[in-house]
JSON list of C-alpha atoms and ligand atoms in Angstrom, two decimals:
[
{"chain": "Z", "resi": 1366, "resn": "MET", "atom": "CA", "xyz": [90.58, -49.42, -22.64]},
{"chain": "Z", "resi": 1367, "resn": "ALA", "atom": "CA", "xyz": [89.78, -46.56, -25.23]},
{"chain": "Z", "resi": 1368, "resn": "PRO", "atom": "CA", "xyz": [91.80, -43.52, -24.45]},
{"chain": "Z", "resi": 1369, "resn": "THR", "atom": "CA", "xyz": [89.98, -40.67, -22.38]},
{"chain": "Z", "resi": 1370, "resn": "ILE", "atom": "CA", "xyz": [88.58, -38.09, -25.07]},
{"chain": "Z", "resi": 1371, "resn": "GLU", "atom": "CA", "xyz": [89.88, -34.66, -24.38]},
{"chain": "Z", "resi": 1372, "resn": "ALA", "atom": "CA", "xyz": [88.72, -32.68, -27.55]},
{"chain": "Z", "resi": 1373, "resn": "VAL", "atom": "CA", "xyz": [85.92, -32.54, -30.11]},
{"chain": "Z", "resi": 1374, "resn": "ILE", "atom": "CA", "xyz": [87.09, -31.23, -33.70]},
{"chain": "Z", "resi": 1375, "resn": "PHE", "atom": "CA", "xyz": [84.36, -30.06, -36.06]},
{"chain": "Z", "resi": 1376, "resn": "ASP", "atom": "CA", "xyz": [84.05, -29.65, -39.67]},
{"chain": "Z", "resi": 1377, "resn": "LEU", "atom": "CA", "xyz": [82.18, -26.39, -40.55]},
{"chain": "Z", "resi": 1378, "resn": "ASP", "atom": "CA", "xyz": [80.01, -26.73, -43.68]},
{"chain": "Z", "resi": 1379, "resn": "GLY", "atom": "CA", "xyz": [77.23, -29.10, -43.41]},
{"chain": "Z", "resi": 1380, "resn": "VAL", "atom": "CA", "xyz": [77.75, -29.49, -39.57]},
{"chain": "Z", "resi": 1381, "resn": "ILE", "atom": "CA", "xyz": [77.62, -26.26, -37.71]},
{"chain": "Z", "resi": 1382, "resn": "THR", "atom": "CA", "xyz": [75.62, -24.59, -40.58]},
{"chain": "Z", "resi": 1383, "resn": "ASP", "atom": "CA", "xyz": [74.00, -25.50, -43.91]},
{"chain": "Z", "resi": 1384, "resn": "THR", "atom": "CA", "xyz": [76.68, -23.77, -46.04]},
{"chain": "Z", "resi": 1385, "resn": "ALA", "atom": "CA", "xyz": [77.12, -27.32, -47.85]},
{"chain": "Z", "resi": 1386, "resn": "GLU", "atom": "CA", "xyz": [73.89, -26.47, -49.50]},
{"chain": "Z", "resi": 1387, "resn": "TYR", "atom": "CA", "xyz": [75.32, -23.25, -50.65]},
{"chain": "Z", "resi": 1388, "resn": "HIS", "atom": "CA", "xyz": [78.35, -24.69, -51.89]},
{"chain": "Z", "resi": 1389, "resn": "TYR", "atom": "CA", "xyz": [76.35, -27.27, -53.80]},
{"chain": "Z", "resi": 1390, "resn": "LEU", "atom": "CA", "xyz": [74.20, -24.60, -55.27]},
{"chain": "Z", "resi": 1391, "resn": "ALA", "atom": "CA", "xyz": [77.37, -22.47, -56.40]},
{"chain": "Z", "resi": 1392, "resn": "TRP", "atom": "CA", "xyz": [79.25, -25.65, -57.92]},
{"chain": "Z", "resi": 1393, "resn": "LYS", "atom": "CA", "xyz": [75.82, -26.44, -59.51]},
{"chain": "Z", "resi": 1394, "resn": "GLN", "atom": "CA", "xyz": [75.81, -22.97, -61.22]},
{"chain": "Z", "resi": 1395, "resn": "LEU", "atom": "CA", "xyz": [79.52, -23.11, -62.33]},
{"chain": "Z", "resi": 1396, "resn": "GLY", "atom": "CA", "xyz": [78.57, -26.62, -63.72]},
{"chain": "Z", "resi": 1397, "resn": "GLU", "atom": "CA", "xyz": [75.72, -25.35, -65.81]},
{"chain": "Z", "resi": 1398, "resn": "ASP", "atom": "CA", "xyz": [77.79, -22.59, -67.14]},
{"chain": "Z", "resi": 1399, "resn": "LEU", "atom": "CA", "xyz": [80.29, -25.01, -68.17]},
{"chain": "Z", "resi": 1400, "resn": "ASP", "atom": "CA", "xyz": [77.60, -27.69, -69.53]},
{"chain": "Z", "resi": 1401, "resn": "ILE", "atom": "CA", "xyz": [78.39, -30.07, -67.02]},
{"chain": "Z", "resi": 1402, "resn": "PRO", "atom": "CA", "xyz": [75.17, -30.59, -65.13]},
{"chain": "Z", "resi": 1403, "resn": "PHE", "atom": "CA", "xyz": [75.28, -32.76, -62.08]},
{"chain": "Z", "resi": 1404, "resn": "ASP", "atom": "CA", "xyz": [72.94, -33.99, -59.27]},
{"chain": "Z", "resi": 1405, "resn": "ARG", "atom": "CA", "xyz": [73.15, -34.43, -55.42]},
{"chain": "Z", "resi": 1406, "resn": "GLU", "atom": "CA", "xyz": [74.48, -37.86, -55.37]},
{"chain": "Z", "resi": 1407, "resn": "PHE", "atom": "CA", "xyz": [77.55, -36.43, -57.44]},
{"chain": "Z", "resi": 1408, "resn": "ASN", "atom": "CA", "xyz": [77.73, -33.66, -54.95]},
{"chain": "Z", "resi": 1409, "resn": "GLU", "atom": "CA", "xyz": [78.41, -36.17, -52.07]},
{"chain": "Z", "resi": 1410, "resn": "THR", "atom": "CA", "xyz": [81.77, -36.78, -53.76]},
{"chain": "Z", "resi": 1411, "resn": "LEU", "atom": "CA", "xyz": [82.46, -33.02, -53.53]},
{"chain": "Z", "resi": 1412, "resn": "LYS", "atom": "CA", "xyz": [81.60, -32.53, -49.82]},
{"chain": "Z", "resi": 1413, "resn": "GLY", "atom": "CA", "xyz": [84.57, -31.80, -47.65]},
{"chain": "Z", "resi": 1414, "resn": "VAL", "atom": "CA", "xyz": [87.10, -31.53, -50.61]},
{"chain": "Z", "resi": 1415, "resn": "SER", "atom": "CA", "xyz": [88.92, -28.45, -51.39]},
{"chain": "Z", "resi": 1416, "resn": "ARG", "atom": "CA", "xyz": [87.92, -25.89, -53.88]},
{"chain": "Z", "resi": 1417, "resn": "MET", "atom": "CA", "xyz": [90.52, -26.68, -56.64]},
{"chain": "Z", "resi": 1418, "resn": "ASP", "atom": "CA", "xyz": [90.14, -30.57, -56.01]},
{"chain": "Z", "resi": 1419, "resn": "SER", "atom": "CA", "xyz": [86.27, -29.99, -56.59]},
{"chain": "Z", "resi": 1420, "resn": "LEU", "atom": "CA", "xyz": [86.63, -28.21, -59.75]},
{"chain": "Z", "resi": 1421, "resn": "GLU", "atom": "CA", "xyz": [89.10, -31.13, -60.92]},
{"chain": "Z", "resi": 1422, "resn": "ARG", "atom": "CA", "xyz": [86.30, -33.72, -60.03]},
{"chain": "Z", "resi": 1423, "resn": "ILE", "atom": "CA", "xyz": [83.58, -31.49, -61.77]},
{"chain": "Z", "resi": 1424, "resn": "LEU", "atom": "CA", "xyz": [85.79, -31.13, -65.08]},
{"chain": "Z", "resi": 1425, "resn": "ALA", "atom": "CA", "xyz": [86.62, -34.96, -65.21]},
{"chain": "Z", "resi": 1426, "resn": "LEU", "atom": "CA", "xyz": [82.87, -35.52, -64.83]},
{"chain": "Z", "resi": 1427, "resn": "GLY", "atom": "CA", "xyz": [82.12, -33.64, -67.90]},
{"chain": "Z", "resi": 1428, "resn": "GLY", "atom": "CA", "xyz": [85.43, -34.95, -69.82]},
{"chain": "Z", "resi": 1429, "resn": "LYS", "atom": "CA", "xyz": [86.87, -31.72, -69.68]},
{"chain": "Z", "resi": 1430, "resn": "GLN", "atom": "CA", "xyz": [89.83, -32.21, -67.40]},
{"chain": "Z", "resi": 1431, "resn": "ASP", "atom": "CA", "xyz": [92.24, -31.05, -70.13]},
{"chain": "Z", "resi": 1432, "resn": "ALA", "atom": "CA", "xyz": [90.16, -28.33, -71.65]},
{"chain": "Z", "resi": 1433, "resn": "PHE", "atom": "CA", "xyz": [91.65, -25.34, -69.45]},
{"chain": "Z", "resi": 1434, "resn": "SER", "atom": "CA", "xyz": [94.85, -23.98, -68.69]},
{"chain": "Z", "resi": 1435, "resn": "GLU", "atom": "CA", "xyz": [95.78, -23.68, -64.89]},
{"chain": "Z", "resi": 1436, "resn": "ASP", "atom": "CA", "xyz": [94.93, -19.99, -65.29]},
{"chain": "Z", "resi": 1437, "resn": "GLU", "atom": "CA", "xyz": [91.58, -20.57, -66.65]},
{"chain": "Z", "resi": 1438, "resn": "LYS", "atom": "CA", "xyz": [90.91, -23.18, -63.82]},
{"chain": "Z", "resi": 1439, "resn": "LEU", "atom": "CA", "xyz": [91.73, -20.36, -61.10]},
{"chain": "Z", "resi": 1440, "resn": "ALA", "atom": "CA", "xyz": [89.31, -18.07, -62.99]},
{"chain": "Z", "resi": 1441, "resn": "LEU", "atom": "CA", "xyz": [86.60, -20.92, -62.80]},
{"chain": "Z", "resi": 1442, "resn": "ALA", "atom": "CA", "xyz": [87.14, -21.56, -59.12]},
{"chain": "Z", "resi": 1443, "resn": "ALA", "atom": "CA", "xyz": [87.22, -18.02, -58.25]},
{"chain": "Z", "resi": 1444, "resn": "LYS", "atom": "CA", "xyz": [83.60, -17.68, -60.19]},
{"chain": "Z", "resi": 1445, "resn": "LYS", "atom": "CA", "xyz": [82.33, -20.40, -58.09]},
{"chain": "Z", "resi": 1446, "resn": "ASN", "atom": "CA", "xyz": [83.44, -18.66, -54.93]},
{"chain": "Z", "resi": 1447, "resn": "GLU", "atom": "CA", "xyz": [81.73, -15.36, -56.13]},
{"chain": "Z", "resi": 1448, "resn": "HIS", "atom": "CA", "xyz": [78.62, -17.37, -56.07]},
{"chain": "Z", "resi": 1449, "resn": "TYR", "atom": "CA", "xyz": [79.07, -18.99, -52.86]},
{"chain": "Z", "resi": 1450, "resn": "VAL", "atom": "CA", "xyz": [80.11, -15.57, -51.31]},
{"chain": "Z", "resi": 1451, "resn": "THR", "atom": "CA", "xyz": [76.91, -14.08, -52.76]},
{"chain": "Z", "resi": 1452, "resn": "LEU", "atom": "CA", "xyz": [74.82, -16.92, -51.33]},
{"chain": "Z", "resi": 1453, "resn": "ILE", "atom": "CA", "xyz": [76.23, -16.46, -47.77]},
{"chain": "Z", "resi": 1454, "resn": "GLN", "atom": "CA", "xyz": [76.20, -12.87, -47.66]},
{"chain": "Z", "resi": 1455, "resn": "HIS", "atom": "CA", "xyz": [73.26, -12.63, -45.28]},
{"chain": "Z", "resi": 1456, "resn": "ILE", "atom": "CA", "xyz": [74.12, -15.66, -43.09]},
{"chain": "Z", "resi": 1457, "resn": "SER", "atom": "CA", "xyz": [73.78, -15.11, -39.30]},
{"chain": "Z", "resi": 1458, "resn": "GLU", "atom": "CA", "xyz": [73.43, -16.89, -35.89]},
{"chain": "Z", "resi": 1459, "resn": "GLN", "atom": "CA", "xyz": [69.98, -17.85, -37.44]},
{"chain": "Z", "resi": 1460, "resn": "ASP", "atom": "CA", "xyz": [71.70, -20.20, -39.65]},
{"chain": "Z", "resi": 1461, "resn": "LEU", "atom": "CA", "xyz": [73.19, -22.45, -37.07]},
{"chain": "Z", "resi": 1462, "resn": "LEU", "atom": "CA", "xyz": [71.97, -25.83, -37.66]},
{"chain": "Z", "resi": 1463, "resn": "PRO", "atom": "CA", "xyz": [69.56, -27.18, -35.02]},
{"chain": "Z", "resi": 1464, "resn": "GLY", "atom": "CA", "xyz": [71.13, -28.03, -31.58]},
{"chain": "Z", "resi": 1465, "resn": "ILE", "atom": "CA", "xyz": [74.65, -27.17, -32.46]},
{"chain": "Z", "resi": 1466, "resn": "THR", "atom": "CA", "xyz": [75.08, -24.40, -29.71]},
{"chain": "Z", "resi": 1467, "resn": "ALA", "atom": "CA", "xyz": [73.52, -26.62, -27.14]},
{"chain": "Z", "resi": 1468, "resn": "PHE", "atom": "CA", "xyz": [76.07, -29.55, -28.23]},
{"chain": "Z", "resi": 1469, "resn": "LEU", "atom": "CA", "xyz": [78.98, -26.95, -28.01]},
{"chain": "Z", "resi": 1470, "resn": "ASP", "atom": "CA", "xyz": [77.80, -26.02, -24.61]},
{"chain": "Z", "resi": 1471, "resn": "GLU", "atom": "CA", "xyz": [77.64, -29.71, -23.40]},
{"chain": "Z", "resi": 1472, "resn": "ILE", "atom": "CA", "xyz": [81.26, -30.27, -24.60]},
{"chain": "Z", "resi": 1473, "resn": "ARG", "atom": "CA", "xyz": [82.49, -27.00, -23.00]},
{"chain": "Z", "resi": 1474, "resn": "ASN", "atom": "CA", "xyz": [80.80, -27.89, -19.72]},
{"chain": "Z", "resi": 1475, "resn": "ALA", "atom": "CA", "xyz": [82.39, -31.38, -19.80]},
{"chain": "Z", "resi": 1476, "resn": "GLY", "atom": "CA", "xyz": [85.73, -29.73, -19.91]},
{"chain": "Z", "resi": 1477, "resn": "LEU", "atom": "CA", "xyz": [86.69, -30.77, -23.36]},
{"chain": "Z", "resi": 1478, "resn": "LYS", "atom": "CA", "xyz": [88.57, -28.57, -25.98]},
{"chain": "Z", "resi": 1479, "resn": "ILE", "atom": "CA", "xyz": [86.78, -27.75, -28.96]},
{"chain": "Z", "resi": 1480, "resn": "GLY", "atom": "CA", "xyz": [88.65, -27.38, -32.42]},
{"chain": "Z", "resi": 1481, "resn": "MET", "atom": "CA", "xyz": [87.60, -26.76, -36.15]},
{"chain": "Z", "resi": 1482, "resn": "ALA", "atom": "CA", "xyz": [89.02, -28.58, -39.12]},
{"chain": "Z", "resi": 1483, "resn": "SER", "atom": "CA", "xyz": [87.65, -27.07, -42.17]},
{"chain": "Z", "resi": 1484, "resn": "ALA", "atom": "CA", "xyz": [88.66, -27.37, -45.92]},
{"chain": "Z", "resi": 1485, "resn": "SER", "atom": "CA", "xyz": [87.27, -23.97, -46.61]},
{"chain": "Z", "resi": 1486, "resn": "LYS", "atom": "CA", "xyz": [89.09, -20.67, -47.14]},
{"chain": "Z", "resi": 1487, "resn": "ASN", "atom": "CA", "xyz": [85.93, -19.06, -46.15]},
{"chain": "Z", "resi": 1488, "resn": "ALA", "atom": "CA", "xyz": [85.86, -20.79, -42.60]},
{"chain": "Z", "resi": 1489, "resn": "LEU", "atom": "CA", "xyz": [86.86, -17.75, -40.64]},
{"chain": "Z", "resi": 1490, "resn": "MET", "atom": "CA", "xyz": [84.26, -15.36, -42.22]},
{"chain": "Z", "resi": 1491, "resn": "VAL", "atom": "CA", "xyz": [81.41, -17.90, -42.05]},
{"chain": "Z", "resi": 1492, "resn": "VAL", "atom": "CA", "xyz": [82.26, -18.58, -38.05]},
{"chain": "Z", "resi": 1493, "resn": "GLU", "atom": "CA", "xyz": [82.23, -14.97, -37.39]},
{"chain": "Z", "resi": 1494, "resn": "ALA", "atom": "CA", "xyz": [78.99, -14.37, -39.21]},
{"chain": "Z", "resi": 1495, "resn": "LEU", "atom": "CA", "xyz": [77.66, -17.24, -37.16]},
{"chain": "Z", "resi": 1496, "resn": "LYS", "atom": "CA", "xyz": [78.96, -15.63, -34.02]},
{"chain": "Z", "resi": 1497, "resn": "VAL", "atom": "CA", "xyz": [80.39, -18.82, -32.50]},
{"chain": "Z", "resi": 1498, "resn": "ARG", "atom": "CA", "xyz": [83.99, -18.00, -32.71]},
{"chain": "Z", "resi": 1499, "resn": "HIS", "atom": "CA", "xyz": [84.19, -18.04, -28.95]},
{"chain": "Z", "resi": 1500, "resn": "TYR", "atom": "CA", "xyz": [83.52, -21.57, -28.68]},
{"chain": "Z", "resi": 1501, "resn": "PHE", "atom": "CA", "xyz": [86.72, -22.78, -30.57]},
{"chain": "Z", "resi": 1502, "resn": "ASP", "atom": "CA", "xyz": [89.85, -22.96, -28.84]},
{"chain": "Z", "resi": 1503, "resn": "ASP", "atom": "CA", "xyz": [91.56, -23.13, -32.46]},
{"chain": "Z", "resi": 1504, "resn": "ILE", "atom": "CA", "xyz": [90.37, -23.13, -36.01]},
{"chain": "Z", "resi": 1505, "resn": "VAL", "atom": "CA", "xyz": [92.56, -24.90, -38.70]},
{"chain": "Z", "resi": 1506, "resn": "ASP", "atom": "CA", "xyz": [91.25, -23.92, -42.26]},
{"chain": "Z", "resi": 1507, "resn": "ALA", "atom": "CA", "xyz": [92.22, -24.48, -45.89]},
{"chain": "Z", "resi": 1508, "resn": "ALA", "atom": "CA", "xyz": [94.51, -21.31, -45.74]},
{"chain": "Z", "resi": 1509, "resn": "THR", "atom": "CA", "xyz": [97.38, -23.24, -44.22]},
{"chain": "Z", "resi": 1510, "resn": "VAL", "atom": "CA", "xyz": [96.57, -26.82, -45.17]},
{"chain": "Z", "resi": 1511, "resn": "ALA", "atom": "CA", "xyz": [98.35, -28.47, -48.02]},
{"chain": "Z", "resi": 1512, "resn": "GLN", "atom": "CA", "xyz": [96.29, -31.57, -48.44]},
{"chain": "Z", "resi": 1513, "resn": "SER", "atom": "CA", "xyz": [92.58, -31.75, -49.00]},
{"chain": "Z", "resi": 1514, "resn": "LYS", "atom": "CA", "xyz": [90.32, -34.29, -47.17]},
{"chain": "Z", "resi": 1515, "resn": "PRO", "atom": "CA", "xyz": [90.09, -37.48, -47.40]},
{"chain": "Z", "resi": 1516, "resn": "HIS", "atom": "CA", "xyz": [93.77, -36.69, -46.32]},
{"chain": "Z", "resi": 1517, "resn": "PRO", "atom": "CA", "xyz": [94.00, -36.15, -42.37]},
{"chain": "Z", "resi": 1518, "resn": "GLU", "atom": "CA", "xyz": [96.28, -33.25, -42.71]},
{"chain": "Z", "resi": 1519, "resn": "VAL", "atom": "CA", "xyz": [93.69, -30.83, -41.46]},
{"chain": "Z", "resi": 1520, "resn": "PHE", "atom": "CA", "xyz": [92.30, -33.03, -38.47]},
{"chain": "Z", "resi": 1521, "resn": "LEU", "atom": "CA", "xyz": [96.13, -33.61, -37.47]},
{"chain": "Z", "resi": 1522, "resn": "ARG", "atom": "CA", "xyz": [96.81, -29.91, -37.55]},
{"chain": "Z", "resi": 1523, "resn": "ALA", "atom": "CA", "xyz": [93.73, -29.30, -35.53]},
{"chain": "Z", "resi": 1524, "resn": "ALA", "atom": "CA", "xyz": [94.69, -31.70, -32.72]},
{"chain": "Z", "resi": 1525, "resn": "GLU", "atom": "CA", "xyz": [98.24, -30.28, -32.67]},
{"chain": "Z", "resi": 1526, "resn": "ALA", "atom": "CA", "xyz": [96.99, -26.94, -32.17]},
{"chain": "Z", "resi": 1527, "resn": "LEU", "atom": "CA", "xyz": [94.78, -28.07, -29.23]},
{"chain": "Z", "resi": 1528, "resn": "ASP", "atom": "CA", "xyz": [97.82, -29.86, -27.90]},
{"chain": "Z", "resi": 1529, "resn": "VAL", "atom": "CA", "xyz": [95.82, -33.15, -27.63]},
{"chain": "Z", "resi": 1530, "resn": "GLU", "atom": "CA", "xyz": [96.70, -36.67, -28.88]},
{"chain": "Z", "resi": 1531, "resn": "PRO", "atom": "CA", "xyz": [94.53, -37.57, -32.05]},
{"chain": "Z", "resi": 1532, "resn": "SER", "atom": "CA", "xyz": [93.45, -41.00, -30.24]},
{"chain": "Z", "resi": 1533, "resn": "ARG", "atom": "CA", "xyz": [91.96, -38.55, -27.59]},
{"chain": "Z", "resi": 1534, "resn": "CYS", "atom": "CA", "xyz": [89.97, -36.60, -30.14]},
{"chain": "Z", "resi": 1535, "resn": "ILE", "atom": "CA", "xyz": [86.42, -37.03, -31.72]},
{"chain": "Z", "resi": 1536, "resn": "GLY", "atom": "CA", "xyz": [86.02, -35.46, -35.16]},
{"chain": "Z", "resi": 1537, "resn": "VAL", "atom": "CA", "xyz": [82.44, -34.68, -36.37]},
{"chain": "Z", "resi": 1538, "resn": "GLU", "atom": "CA", "xyz": [81.73, -34.69, -40.10]},
{"chain": "Z", "resi": 1539, "resn": "ASP", "atom": "CA", "xyz": [78.83, -34.62, -42.77]},
{"chain": "Z", "resi": 1540, "resn": "ALA", "atom": "CA", "xyz": [80.94, -35.78, -45.73]},
{"chain": "Z", "resi": 1541, "resn": "THR", "atom": "CA", "xyz": [82.53, -39.18, -46.64]},
{"chain": "Z", "resi": 1542, "resn": "ALA", "atom": "CA", "xyz": [85.87, -37.77, -47.40]},
{"chain": "Z", "resi": 1543, "resn": "GLY", "atom": "CA", "xyz": [85.72, -36.25, -43.80]},
{"chain": "Z", "resi": 1544, "resn": "ILE", "atom": "CA", "xyz": [84.99, -39.50, -42.22]},
{"chain": "Z", "resi": 1545, "resn": "THR", "atom": "CA", "xyz": [87.95, -41.04, -44.10]},
{"chain": "Z", "resi": 1546, "resn": "ALA", "atom": "CA", "xyz": [90.19, -38.11, -43.09]},
{"chain": "Z", "resi": 1547, "resn": "ILE", "atom": "CA", "xyz": [89.17, -38.41, -39.40]},
{"chain": "Z", "resi": 1548, "resn": "HIS", "atom": "CA", "xyz": [89.98, -42.25, -39.28]},
{"chain": "Z", "resi": 1549, "resn": "ALA", "atom": "CA", "xyz": [93.38, -41.59, -41.12]},
{"chain": "Z", "resi": 1550, "resn": "ALA", "atom": "CA", "xyz": [94.10, -39.03, -38.43]},
{"chain": "Z", "resi": 1551, "resn": "GLY", "atom": "CA", "xyz": [93.40, -42.02, -35.79]},
{"chain": "Z", "resi": 1552, "resn": "MET", "atom": "CA", "xyz": [90.57, -40.28, -34.33]},
{"chain": "Z", "resi": 1553, "resn": "TYR", "atom": "CA", "xyz": [86.69, -41.49, -33.39]},
{"chain": "Z", "resi": 1554, "resn": "ALA", "atom": "CA", "xyz": [84.44, -40.45, -36.17]},
{"chain": "Z", "resi": 1555, "resn": "VAL", "atom": "CA", "xyz": [81.15, -39.20, -35.57]},
{"chain": "Z", "resi": 1556, "resn": "GLY", "atom": "CA", "xyz": [78.83, -38.70, -38.92]},
{"chain": "Z", "resi": 1557, "resn": "VAL", "atom": "CA", "xyz": [76.02, -36.22, -39.09]},
{"chain": "Z", "resi": 1558, "resn": "GLY", "atom": "CA", "xyz": [73.52, -37.26, -42.20]},
{"chain": "Z", "resi": 1559, "resn": "PRO", "atom": "CA", "xyz": [72.33, -40.41, -44.10]},
{"chain": "Z", "resi": 1560, "resn": "GLU", "atom": "CA", "xyz": [73.73, -43.83, -43.72]},
{"chain": "Z", "resi": 1561, "resn": "SER", "atom": "CA", "xyz": [74.44, -43.96, -47.51]},
{"chain": "Z", "resi": 1562, "resn": "ALA", "atom": "CA", "xyz": [77.26, -41.59, -47.15]},
{"chain": "Z", "resi": 1563, "resn": "LEU", "atom": "CA", "xyz": [78.37, -42.09, -43.59]},
{"chain": "Z", "resi": 1564, "resn": "HIS", "atom": "CA", "xyz": [78.43, -45.95, -43.18]},
{"chain": "Z", "resi": 1565, "resn": "GLU", "atom": "CA", "xyz": [82.09, -45.87, -42.22]},
{"chain": "Z", "resi": 1566, "resn": "ALA", "atom": "CA", "xyz": [81.62, -43.61, -39.23]},
{"chain": "Z", "resi": 1567, "resn": "ASP", "atom": "CA", "xyz": [82.00, -45.08, -35.82]},
{"chain": "Z", "resi": 1568, "resn": "TYR", "atom": "CA", "xyz": [78.88, -43.32, -34.67]},
{"chain": "Z", "resi": 1569, "resn": "ARG", "atom": "CA", "xyz": [76.08, -41.62, -36.75]},
{"chain": "Z", "resi": 1570, "resn": "VAL", "atom": "CA", "xyz": [73.08, -39.41, -36.18]},
{"chain": "Z", "resi": 1571, "resn": "ASP", "atom": "CA", "xyz": [70.68, -38.18, -38.88]},
{"chain": "Z", "resi": 1572, "resn": "SER", "atom": "CA", "xyz": [70.64, -34.50, -38.05]},
{"chain": "Z", "resi": 1573, "resn": "THR", "atom": "CA", "xyz": [72.64, -32.27, -35.71]},
{"chain": "Z", "resi": 1574, "resn": "ASP", "atom": "CA", "xyz": [69.72, -31.95, -33.19]},
{"chain": "Z", "resi": 1575, "resn": "LEU", "atom": "CA", "xyz": [70.56, -35.63, -32.19]},
{"chain": "Z", "resi": 1576, "resn": "LEU", "atom": "CA", "xyz": [74.18, -34.83, -31.26]},
{"chain": "Z", "resi": 1577, "resn": "SER", "atom": "CA", "xyz": [74.83, -35.45, -27.71]},
{"chain": "Z", "resi": 1578, "resn": "LEU", "atom": "CA", "xyz": [78.44, -35.92, -26.01]},
{"chain": "Z", "resi": 1579, "resn": "GLU", "atom": "CA", "xyz": [77.14, -38.19, -23.57]},
{"chain": "Z", "resi": 1580, "resn": "GLN", "atom": "CA", "xyz": [75.76, -40.59, -26.27]},
{"chain": "Z", "resi": 1581, "resn": "ILE", "atom": "CA", "xyz": [78.81, -40.41, -28.26]},
{"chain": "Z", "resi": 1582, "resn": "LEU", "atom": "CA", "xyz": [80.99, -41.06, -25.26]},
{"chain": "Z", "resi": 1583, "resn": "ALA", "atom": "CA", "xyz": [78.81, -44.09, -24.44]},
{"chain": "Z", "resi": 1584, "resn": "SER", "atom": "CA", "xyz": [79.00, -45.52, -27.87]},
{"chain": "Z", "resi": 1585, "resn": "ARG", "atom": "CA", "xyz": [82.85, -46.11, -27.80]},
{"chain": "K", "resi": 2331, "resn": "BG6", "atom": "C1", "xyz": [84.38, -27.68, -47.52]},
{"chain": "K", "resi": 2331, "resn": "BG6", "atom": "C2", "xyz": [83.15, -27.99, -48.24]},
{"chain": "K", "resi": 2331, "resn": "BG6", "atom": "O1", "xyz": [84.32, -27.37, -46.25]},
{"chain": "K", "resi": 2331, "resn": "BG6", "atom": "O2", "xyz": [85.02, -26.43, -48.09]},
{"chain": "K", "resi": 2331, "resn": "BG6", "atom": "C3", "xyz": [83.38, -28.18, -49.76]},
{"chain": "K", "resi": 2331, "resn": "BG6", "atom": "O3", "xyz": [82.42, -29.16, -47.72]},
{"chain": "K", "resi": 2331, "resn": "BG6", "atom": "C4", "xyz": [83.99, -26.85, -50.38]},
{"chain": "K", "resi": 2331, "resn": "BG6", "atom": "O4", "xyz": [82.23, -28.09, -50.57]},
{"chain": "K", "resi": 2331, "resn": "BG6", "atom": "C5", "xyz": [85.53, -26.69, -49.43]},
{"chain": "K", "resi": 2331, "resn": "BG6", "atom": "O5", "xyz": [84.57, -27.10, -51.73]},
{"chain": "K", "resi": 2331, "resn": "BG6", "atom": "C6", "xyz": [86.27, -25.42, -49.86]},
{"chain": "K", "resi": 2331, "resn": "BG6", "atom": "O6", "xyz": [85.58, -24.30, -49.77]},
{"chain": "K", "resi": 2331, "resn": "BG6", "atom": "P1", "xyz": [86.04, -22.71, -50.11]},
{"chain": "K", "resi": 2331, "resn": "BG6", "atom": "O7", "xyz": [85.20, -21.97, -49.30]},
{"chain": "K", "resi": 2331, "resn": "BG6", "atom": "O8", "xyz": [87.51, -22.79, -49.84]},
{"chain": "K", "resi": 2331, "resn": "BG6", "atom": "O9", "xyz": [85.76, -22.64, -51.48]},
{"chain": "K", "resi": 2332, "resn": "MG", "atom": "MG1", "xyz": [81.25, -30.62, -44.34]}
]
């Protein structure tokens, strides 16, 4: 029998709020500055991936992986973050994705713990701006994690912080790399988004308004 679920661990960007779009726009702007244009299909490979790893992937796409020193790369990543922070400066609870607070309430009312496993160094700022900090028993973000998704570290750290066995956790993700990370952590993977990116998820919905704990638990 499958172990009883005790916690749900959320990705942030693209699951709680549509900041995935702002990350895309910020990277796209940097890509254009560097003469490395890319489309949404390539962007799928950046979702869930840390800032520096994303930059490396973009430089490799343009054949420019050896064109910059480490200091120059840090400056490029900082420039992307400036674009991103400008784009998100006005976000508020209006920017929560549809159905997310109802889903968080459903989980809390069921007596389960709620965690966050984000690859973003801006996660806390975004969670505060969205006014949903109080839902989360713990938040693990990029500030304290060494390995980027698809490595499971951030999900394992989140489960540890909640004091719940990984096999008793559900992870919720919008990124291919995120679903891989959830599985590598030994958790049940819920995908939000298109089948093309999330075919490895154990359970998938097209959009956040379709998330239901009852249905997820029934799918196991
Ligand atoms: C992830 C996003 O949550 O955070 C990625 O899916 C982003 O697109 C990554 O690159 C790092 O974010 P930040 O805010 O630390 O640059
Ligand atoms: Mg995401």
